[in-house]
Short mmCIF file of C-alpha atoms in Angstrom, two decimals:
data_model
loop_
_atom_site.label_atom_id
_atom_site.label_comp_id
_atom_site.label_asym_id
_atom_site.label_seq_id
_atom_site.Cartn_x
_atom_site.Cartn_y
_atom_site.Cartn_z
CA UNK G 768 -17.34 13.46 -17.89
CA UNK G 769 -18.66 10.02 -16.83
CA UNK G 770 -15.60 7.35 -14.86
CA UNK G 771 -15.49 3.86 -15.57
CA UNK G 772 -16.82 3.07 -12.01
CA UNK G 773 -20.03 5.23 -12.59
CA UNK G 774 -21.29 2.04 -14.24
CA UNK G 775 -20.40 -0.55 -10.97
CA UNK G 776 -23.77 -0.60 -9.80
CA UNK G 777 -25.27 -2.91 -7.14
CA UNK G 778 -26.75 -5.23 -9.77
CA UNK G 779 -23.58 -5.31 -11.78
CA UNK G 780 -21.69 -6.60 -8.65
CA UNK G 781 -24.46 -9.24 -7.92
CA UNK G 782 -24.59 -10.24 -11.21
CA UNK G 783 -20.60 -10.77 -11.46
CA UNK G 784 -20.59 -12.71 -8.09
CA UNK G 785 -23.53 -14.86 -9.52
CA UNK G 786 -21.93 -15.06 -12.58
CA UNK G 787 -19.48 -17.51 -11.22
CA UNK G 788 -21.77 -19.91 -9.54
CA UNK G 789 -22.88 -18.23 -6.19
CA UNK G 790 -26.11 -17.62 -5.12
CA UNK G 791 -26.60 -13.93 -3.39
CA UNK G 792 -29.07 -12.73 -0.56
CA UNK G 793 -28.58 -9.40 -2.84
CA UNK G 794 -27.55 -7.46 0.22
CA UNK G 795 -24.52 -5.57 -0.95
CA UNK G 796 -22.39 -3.33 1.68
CA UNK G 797 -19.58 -0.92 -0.30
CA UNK G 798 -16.26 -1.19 1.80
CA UNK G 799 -13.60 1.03 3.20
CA UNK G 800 -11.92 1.49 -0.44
CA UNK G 801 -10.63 4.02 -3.19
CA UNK G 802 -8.23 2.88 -5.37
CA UNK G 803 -10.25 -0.32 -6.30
CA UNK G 804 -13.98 -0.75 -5.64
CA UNK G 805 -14.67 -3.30 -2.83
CA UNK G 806 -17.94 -4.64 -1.63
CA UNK G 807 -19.17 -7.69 0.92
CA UNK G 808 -21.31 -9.66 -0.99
CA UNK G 809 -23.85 -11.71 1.17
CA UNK G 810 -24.32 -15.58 0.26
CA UNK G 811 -27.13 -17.83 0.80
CA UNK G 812 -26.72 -19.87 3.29
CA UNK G 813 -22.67 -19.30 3.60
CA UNK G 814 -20.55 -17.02 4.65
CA UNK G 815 -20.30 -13.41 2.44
CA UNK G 816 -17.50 -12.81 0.12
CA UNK G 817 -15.51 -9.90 -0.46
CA UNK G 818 -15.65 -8.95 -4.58
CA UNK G 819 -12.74 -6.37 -5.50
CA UNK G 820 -13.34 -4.59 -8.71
CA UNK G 821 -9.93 -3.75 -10.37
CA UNK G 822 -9.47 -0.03 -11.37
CA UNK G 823 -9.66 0.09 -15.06
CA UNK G 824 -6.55 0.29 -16.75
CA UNK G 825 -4.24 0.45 -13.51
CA UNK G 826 -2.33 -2.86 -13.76
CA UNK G 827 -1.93 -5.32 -16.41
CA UNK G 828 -3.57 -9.05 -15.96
CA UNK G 829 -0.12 -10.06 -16.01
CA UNK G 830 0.75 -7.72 -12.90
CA UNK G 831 -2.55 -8.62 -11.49
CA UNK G 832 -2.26 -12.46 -11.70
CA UNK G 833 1.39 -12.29 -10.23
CA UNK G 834 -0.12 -10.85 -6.98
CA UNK G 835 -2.10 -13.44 -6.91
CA UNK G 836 0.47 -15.99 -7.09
CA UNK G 837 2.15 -14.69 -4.58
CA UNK G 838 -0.28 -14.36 -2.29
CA UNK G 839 -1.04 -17.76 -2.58
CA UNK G 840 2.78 -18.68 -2.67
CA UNK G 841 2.68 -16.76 1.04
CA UNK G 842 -0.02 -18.74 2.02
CA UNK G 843 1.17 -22.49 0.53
CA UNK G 844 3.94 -21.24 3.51
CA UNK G 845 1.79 -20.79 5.89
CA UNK G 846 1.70 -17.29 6.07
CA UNK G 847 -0.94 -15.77 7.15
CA UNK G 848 -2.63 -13.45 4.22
CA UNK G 849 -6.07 -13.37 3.05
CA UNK G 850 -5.51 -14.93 -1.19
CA UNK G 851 -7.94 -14.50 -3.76
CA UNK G 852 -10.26 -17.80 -4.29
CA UNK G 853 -9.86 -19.77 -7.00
CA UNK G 854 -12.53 -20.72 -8.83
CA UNK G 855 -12.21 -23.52 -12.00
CA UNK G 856 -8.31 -22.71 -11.57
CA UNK G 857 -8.61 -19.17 -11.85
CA UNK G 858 -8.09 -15.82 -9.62
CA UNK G 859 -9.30 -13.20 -11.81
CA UNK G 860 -12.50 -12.95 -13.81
CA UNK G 861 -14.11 -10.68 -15.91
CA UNK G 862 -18.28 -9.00 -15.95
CA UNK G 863 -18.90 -6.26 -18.37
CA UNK G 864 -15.92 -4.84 -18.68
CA UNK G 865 -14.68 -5.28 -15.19
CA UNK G 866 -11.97 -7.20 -13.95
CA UNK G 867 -12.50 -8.43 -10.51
CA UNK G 868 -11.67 -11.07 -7.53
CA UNK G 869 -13.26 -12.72 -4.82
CA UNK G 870 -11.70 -13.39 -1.32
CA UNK G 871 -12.52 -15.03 1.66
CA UNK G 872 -14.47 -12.30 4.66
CA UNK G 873 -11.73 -11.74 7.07
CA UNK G 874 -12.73 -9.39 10.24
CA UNK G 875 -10.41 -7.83 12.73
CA UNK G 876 -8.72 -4.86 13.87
CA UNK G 877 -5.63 -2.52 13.35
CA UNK G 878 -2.63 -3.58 15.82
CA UNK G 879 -2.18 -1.08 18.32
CA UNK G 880 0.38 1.22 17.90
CA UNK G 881 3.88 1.20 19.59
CA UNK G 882 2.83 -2.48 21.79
CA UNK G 883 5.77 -3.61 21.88
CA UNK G 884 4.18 -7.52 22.11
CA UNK G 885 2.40 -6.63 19.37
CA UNK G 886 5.69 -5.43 17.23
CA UNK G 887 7.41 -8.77 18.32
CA UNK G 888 5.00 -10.79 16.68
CA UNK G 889 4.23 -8.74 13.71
CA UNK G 890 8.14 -8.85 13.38
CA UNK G 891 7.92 -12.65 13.01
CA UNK G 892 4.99 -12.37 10.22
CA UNK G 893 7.20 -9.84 8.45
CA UNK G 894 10.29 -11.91 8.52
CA UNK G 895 8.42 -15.39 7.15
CA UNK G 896 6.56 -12.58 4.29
CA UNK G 897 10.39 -11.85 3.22
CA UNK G 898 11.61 -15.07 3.57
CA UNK G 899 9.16 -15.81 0.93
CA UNK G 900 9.91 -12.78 -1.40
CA UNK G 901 13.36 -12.96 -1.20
CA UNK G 902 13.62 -16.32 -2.99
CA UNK G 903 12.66 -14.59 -6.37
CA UNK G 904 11.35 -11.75 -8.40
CA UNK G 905 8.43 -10.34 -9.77
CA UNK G 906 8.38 -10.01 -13.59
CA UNK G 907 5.70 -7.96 -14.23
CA UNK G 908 5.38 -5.55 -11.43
CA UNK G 909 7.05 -2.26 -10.72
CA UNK G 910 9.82 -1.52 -7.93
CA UNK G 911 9.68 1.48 -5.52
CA UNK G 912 11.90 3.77 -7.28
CA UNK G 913 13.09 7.43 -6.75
CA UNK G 914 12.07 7.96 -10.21
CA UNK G 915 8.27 6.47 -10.33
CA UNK G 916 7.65 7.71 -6.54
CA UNK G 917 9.34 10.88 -7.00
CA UNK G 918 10.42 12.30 -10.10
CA UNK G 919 7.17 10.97 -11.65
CA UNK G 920 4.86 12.06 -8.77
CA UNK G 921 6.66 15.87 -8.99
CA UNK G 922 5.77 15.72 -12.50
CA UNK G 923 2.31 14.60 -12.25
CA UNK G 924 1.57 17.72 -9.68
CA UNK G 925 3.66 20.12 -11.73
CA UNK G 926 2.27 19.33 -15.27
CA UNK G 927 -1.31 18.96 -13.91
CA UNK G 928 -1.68 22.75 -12.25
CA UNK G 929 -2.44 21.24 -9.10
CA UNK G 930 -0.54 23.46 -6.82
CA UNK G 931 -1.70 26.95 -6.64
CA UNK G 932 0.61 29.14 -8.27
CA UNK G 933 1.50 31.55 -5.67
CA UNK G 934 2.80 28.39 -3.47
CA UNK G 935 4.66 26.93 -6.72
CA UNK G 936 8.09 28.16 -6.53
CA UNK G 937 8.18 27.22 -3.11
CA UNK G 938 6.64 24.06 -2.98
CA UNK G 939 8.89 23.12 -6.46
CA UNK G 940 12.03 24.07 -4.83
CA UNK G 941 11.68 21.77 -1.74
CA UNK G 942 10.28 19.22 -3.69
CA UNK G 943 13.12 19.22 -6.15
CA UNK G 944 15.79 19.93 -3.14
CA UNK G 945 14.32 16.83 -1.34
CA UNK G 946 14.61 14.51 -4.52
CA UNK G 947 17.95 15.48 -4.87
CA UNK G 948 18.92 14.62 -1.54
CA UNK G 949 16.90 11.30 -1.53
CA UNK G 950 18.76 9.76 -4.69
CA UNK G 951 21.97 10.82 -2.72
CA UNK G 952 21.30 8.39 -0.05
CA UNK G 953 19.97 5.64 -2.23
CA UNK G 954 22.65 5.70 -3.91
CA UNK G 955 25.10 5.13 -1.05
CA UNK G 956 22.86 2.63 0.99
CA UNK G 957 23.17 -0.80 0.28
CA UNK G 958 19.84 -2.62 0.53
CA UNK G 959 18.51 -5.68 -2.12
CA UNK G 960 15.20 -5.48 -3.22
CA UNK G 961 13.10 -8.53 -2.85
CA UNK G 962 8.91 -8.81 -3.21
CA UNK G 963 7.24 -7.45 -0.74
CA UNK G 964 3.91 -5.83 0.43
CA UNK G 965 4.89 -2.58 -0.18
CA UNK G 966 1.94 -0.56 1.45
CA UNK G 967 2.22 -2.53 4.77
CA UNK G 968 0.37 0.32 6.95
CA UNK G 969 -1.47 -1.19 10.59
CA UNK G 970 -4.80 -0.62 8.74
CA UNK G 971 -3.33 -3.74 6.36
CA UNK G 972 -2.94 -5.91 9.24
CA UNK G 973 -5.66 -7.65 10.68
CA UNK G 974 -5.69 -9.46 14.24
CA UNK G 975 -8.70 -11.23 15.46
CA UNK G 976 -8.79 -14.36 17.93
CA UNK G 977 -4.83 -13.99 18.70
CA UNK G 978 -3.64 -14.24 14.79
CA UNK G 979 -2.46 -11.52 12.21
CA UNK G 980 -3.95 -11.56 8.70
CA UNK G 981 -1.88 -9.97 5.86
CA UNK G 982 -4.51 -8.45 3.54
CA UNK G 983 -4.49 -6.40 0.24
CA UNK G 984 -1.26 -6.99 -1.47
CA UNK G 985 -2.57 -4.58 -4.93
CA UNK G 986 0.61 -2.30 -3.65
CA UNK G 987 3.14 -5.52 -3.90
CA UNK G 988 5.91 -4.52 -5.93
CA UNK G 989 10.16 -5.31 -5.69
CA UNK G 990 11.20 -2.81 -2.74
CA UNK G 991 13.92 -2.73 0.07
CA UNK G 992 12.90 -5.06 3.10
CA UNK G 993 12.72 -1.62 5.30
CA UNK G 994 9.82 -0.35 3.08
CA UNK G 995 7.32 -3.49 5.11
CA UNK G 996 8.60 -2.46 8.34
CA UNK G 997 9.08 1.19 8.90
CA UNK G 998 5.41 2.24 8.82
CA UNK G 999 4.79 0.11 11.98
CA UNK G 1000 6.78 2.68 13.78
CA UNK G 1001 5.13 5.81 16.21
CA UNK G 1002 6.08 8.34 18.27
CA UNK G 1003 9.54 9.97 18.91
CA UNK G 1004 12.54 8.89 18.80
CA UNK G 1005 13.37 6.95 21.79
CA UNK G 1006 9.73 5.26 21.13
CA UNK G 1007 10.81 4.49 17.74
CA UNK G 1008 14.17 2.81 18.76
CA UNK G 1009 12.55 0.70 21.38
CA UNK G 1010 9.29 -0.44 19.19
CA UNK G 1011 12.34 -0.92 15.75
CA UNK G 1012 14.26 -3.67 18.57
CA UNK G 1013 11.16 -5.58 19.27
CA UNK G 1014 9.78 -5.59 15.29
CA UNK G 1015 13.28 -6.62 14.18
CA UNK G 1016 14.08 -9.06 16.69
CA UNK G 1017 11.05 -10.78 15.80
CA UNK G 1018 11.85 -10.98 11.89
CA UNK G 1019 15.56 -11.89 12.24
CA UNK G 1020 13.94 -15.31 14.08
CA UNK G 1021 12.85 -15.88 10.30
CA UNK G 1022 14.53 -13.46 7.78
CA UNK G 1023 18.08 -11.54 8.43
CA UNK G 1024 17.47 -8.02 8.46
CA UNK G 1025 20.41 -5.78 6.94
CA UNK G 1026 20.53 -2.70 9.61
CA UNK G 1027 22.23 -0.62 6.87
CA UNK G 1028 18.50 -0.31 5.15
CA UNK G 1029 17.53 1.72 8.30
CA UNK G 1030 19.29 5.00 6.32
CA UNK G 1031 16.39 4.11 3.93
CA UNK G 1032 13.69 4.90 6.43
CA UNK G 1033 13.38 8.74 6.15
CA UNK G 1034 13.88 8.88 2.29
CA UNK G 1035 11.15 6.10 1.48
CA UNK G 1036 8.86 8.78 4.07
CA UNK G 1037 9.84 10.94 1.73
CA UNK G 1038 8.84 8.95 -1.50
CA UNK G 1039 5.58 8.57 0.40
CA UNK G 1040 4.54 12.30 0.80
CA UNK G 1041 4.98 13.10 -2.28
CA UNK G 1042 3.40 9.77 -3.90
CA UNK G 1043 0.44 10.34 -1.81
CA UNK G 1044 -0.41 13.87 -3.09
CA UNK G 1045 0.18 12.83 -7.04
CA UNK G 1046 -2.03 9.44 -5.76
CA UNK G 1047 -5.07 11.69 -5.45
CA UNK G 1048 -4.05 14.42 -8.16
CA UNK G 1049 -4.54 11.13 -10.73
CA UNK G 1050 -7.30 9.95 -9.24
CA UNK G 1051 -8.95 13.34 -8.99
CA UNK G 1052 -11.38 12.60 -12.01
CA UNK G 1053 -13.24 9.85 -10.09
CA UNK G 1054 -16.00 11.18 -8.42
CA UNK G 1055 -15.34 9.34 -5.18
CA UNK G 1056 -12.37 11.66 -4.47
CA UNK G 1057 -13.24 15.31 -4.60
CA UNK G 1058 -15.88 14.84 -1.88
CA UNK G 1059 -14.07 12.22 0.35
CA UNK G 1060 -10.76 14.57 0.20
CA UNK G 1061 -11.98 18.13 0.00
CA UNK G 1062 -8.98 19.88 1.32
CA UNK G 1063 -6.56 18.47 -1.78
CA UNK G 1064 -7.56 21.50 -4.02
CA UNK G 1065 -6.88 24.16 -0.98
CA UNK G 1066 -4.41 26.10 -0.62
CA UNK G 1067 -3.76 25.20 2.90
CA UNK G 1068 -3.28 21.82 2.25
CA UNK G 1069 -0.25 22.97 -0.03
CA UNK G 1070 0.89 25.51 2.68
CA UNK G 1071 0.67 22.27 4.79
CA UNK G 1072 2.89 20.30 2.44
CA UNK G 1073 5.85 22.69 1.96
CA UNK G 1074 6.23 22.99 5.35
CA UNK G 1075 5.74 18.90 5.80
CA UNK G 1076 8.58 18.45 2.96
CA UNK G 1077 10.71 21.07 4.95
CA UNK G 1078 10.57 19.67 7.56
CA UNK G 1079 11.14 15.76 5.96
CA UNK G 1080 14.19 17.85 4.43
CA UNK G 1081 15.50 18.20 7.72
CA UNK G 1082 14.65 14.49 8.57
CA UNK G 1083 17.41 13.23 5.57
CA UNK G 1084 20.10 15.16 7.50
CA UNK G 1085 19.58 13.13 11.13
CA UNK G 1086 21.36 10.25 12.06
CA UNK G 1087 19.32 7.10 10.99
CA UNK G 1088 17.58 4.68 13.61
CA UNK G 1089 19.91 2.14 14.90
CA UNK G 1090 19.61 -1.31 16.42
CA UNK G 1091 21.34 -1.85 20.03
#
């Protein structure tokens, strides 16, 4: 069966680019991307652009135009993010069927992880990102939830046969056991949820000549604060304590940071595995992902993930990272 991005050709991205105005060198380069299609466009004479093809039927133009505005909300602030251009007063355009955006190039590199200088100062950019999301709410875009990161994300794997049956029981048992547990300590942490990134990994940080650079906010969605800060944590746990100090001392200069979110960290982890695996379970009709994740349909890779969500199990049960 043919996928909507089957038809995304090279000429159909240099005719949407040109479609607005610009003139292309029709040199096309296909970046680092799988949930959306992303490509740097070159320019004559001018810098290239970056042109991000929406995935079909993933989020509403509603949803899509509020990330926009915020984006550009974060930037009217001065915060550092890379927002869509606008072009005659719009964000988000349309070329034979495909939505898509064009943003300024920004290069640059992954921070590196556990320097603590590093953690400071991406604490700061963190804390001025929140400031900004906490002073209202999205309308048309999802929150993390135990119910759409869990419950749904079991569901997907169970309904769609994904897990070999001879690891079912076992891997259904944890995951179910783990849910159960996770809900428990949502339900007794206090935390607010405000707009935030949402998939703030170091690969969605850029730093180039001695500034960080916000990019891709498609993940932005109504989350706890935490969910933006503990992925920039490494190593064990006396690693993790000192790196947490540095990041949050660095947001509080701009955002107050409730430490009672910190029992969040190891549940959200938790959301996380198991989003991941239903991520490429619904993705697993696009022909990009079977070869460039060959090991989902293996039974290993399930063998790996009961013992993974056994082990996150264990995890819930430790006493939470705490600020000194």
């Amino acid at each position: 069966m043919s996928h909507p991005f089957d038809t995304l050709t090279p000429d159909l991205v240099l005719d949407a680019v040109e479609s607005l105005g610009f003139l292309s060198d029709a040199r096309v380069l296909a970046l680092n991307s799988y949930e959306n299609r992303v490509y740097q466009v070159g320019i004559e004479d001018a810098q290239p652009l970056i042109a991000k093809f929406y995935r079909p039927g993933r989020w509403s133009d509603a949803a899509i135009l509020e990330e926009h505005a915020f984006t550009r909300e974060l930037a009217e602030c001065e915060v550092p993010v890379v927002a869509p251009l606008l072009h005659e007063g719009r964000s988000l355009f349309e070329h034979q069927g495909f939505r898509f955006t064009l943003f300024p190039r920004r290069g640059g590199h992954a921070p590196e992880p556990g320097n603590l200088d590093q953690l400071y100062r991406l604490g700061q950019l963190l804390g001025r990102l929140h400031a900004v999301g906490a002073t209202k709410p999205f309308e048309h875009r999802e929150s993390l939830a135990v119910d759409n990161f869990g419950h749904a994300s079991l569901k997907t794997l169970l309904d769609g046969d994904f897990v070999p049956r001879e690891l079912l029981p076992a891997y259904e048992s944890v995951a179910r056991d783990l849910l159960k547990r996770v809900e428990d300590l949502y339900a007794r942490t206090p935390h607010q949820l405000i707009r935030l990134h949402g998939d703030l990994h170091p690969g969605n940080l850029m730093h180039r000549d001695d500034i960080y650079h916000v990019v891709d906010l498609d993940d932005c969605r109504m989350g706890p604060a935490v969910q933006d800060l503990w992925m920039m944590l490494a190593g064990s746990r006396e690693e993790r304590l000192g790196q947490l100090a540095e990041l949050v001392d660095g947001y509080n200069e701009f955002h107050d940071f409730d430490p009672r979110e910190l029992a969040l960290i190891e549940p959200l982890r938790a959301l996380r595995q198991l989003h991941y695996s239903a991520w490429l379970a619904r993705r697993w009709d696009d022909p990009a992902f079977p070869p460039s994740f060959p090991w989902f349909g293996q039974p290993r890779y399930w063998g790996d993930q009961i013992l993974a969500l056994r082990e996150q199990l264990a995890a819930l049960d430790e006493e939470p990272l705490k600020l000194f």
